C-alpha angles and dihedrals in degrees: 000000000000110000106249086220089061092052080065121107114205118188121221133191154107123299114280089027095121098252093142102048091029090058097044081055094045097039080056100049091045099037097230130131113263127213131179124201101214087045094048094046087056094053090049100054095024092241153098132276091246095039090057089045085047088049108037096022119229094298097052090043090053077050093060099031088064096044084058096044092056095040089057094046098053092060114037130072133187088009130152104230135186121204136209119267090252095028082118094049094095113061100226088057094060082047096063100031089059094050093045098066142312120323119228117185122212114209131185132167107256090256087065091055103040083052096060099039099038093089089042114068101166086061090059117019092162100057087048085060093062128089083221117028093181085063095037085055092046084047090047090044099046083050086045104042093081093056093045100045090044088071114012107114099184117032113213129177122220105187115123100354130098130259084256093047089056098047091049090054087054094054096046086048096047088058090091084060101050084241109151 
């Protein structure tokens, strides 16, 4: 009998890579419940992402984030889920996320990126404190790539397509697994 865990797809990735939209159009495709950590996390304190950061600093979010992301876990089976940008920072995490289902990594150039946080500051406060934020998020994705290639199980670029495109290259993807 197949894990239901297992049956999971958790979405990795840097900040501004379309987890979020990318998951609700692939949790629809495939018919499965989506749940994001930083949305969770959110609904749990009843604040934003930044406002948690403001108030804990990075340490104590990492904290929460990770609370939220096993408690998820714990209680969810054959989900789509986004993480947080620095969801893998933390090496149990990638741990568990990658025990929990199959890792798709999201991937996009730093333009791409750039592109979609530039107008959000509150997503990306560190990339707003550099002379050059192109540079800050290489710098950020060359530190990252290790986390990301350790457990990804499926590679897919963003850069240029749509959330459903995407979802529909996942699924495609996720074929070699038996995952519908």
């Amino acid at each position: 009998m197949n894990d239901p865990k297992r049956e999971s797809i958790i979405l990795v990735g840097f900040t501004g890579t379309g987890k979020t939209q990318v998951g609700k159009a692939l949790a629809a495709l495939l018919e499965k419940p989506f749940y994001d950590v930083d949305d969770a996390l959110e609904a749990a304190s009843g604040k934003s992402v930044s406002e948690l950061m403001a108030l804990h600093g990075l340490e104590g979010f990492r904290d929460l984030e990770t609370k939220t992301l096993r408690e998820i876990m714990d209680r969810e089976s054959g989900c789509v889920l986004a993480t947080g940008g620095g969801t893998l920072n933390r090496p149990n995490n990638r741990f568990y996320v990658k025990k929990f289902g199959h890792v798709v990594w999201l991937e996009a150039k730093p333009e791409t990126i750039w592109n979609r946080i530039k107008h959000k500051p509150y997503v990306a406060p560190l990339f707003y404190t550099r002379n050059d934020p192109l540079s800050a998020i290489r710098d950020e994705l060359l530190r990252k790539h290790h986390y990301f290639a350790q457990i990804a199980d499926i590679r897919i670029n963003v850069d240029g397509k749509t959330a459903h495109q995407i979802a529909a290259e996942i699924s495609a993807s996720l074929s070699i697994f038996a995952i519908r």
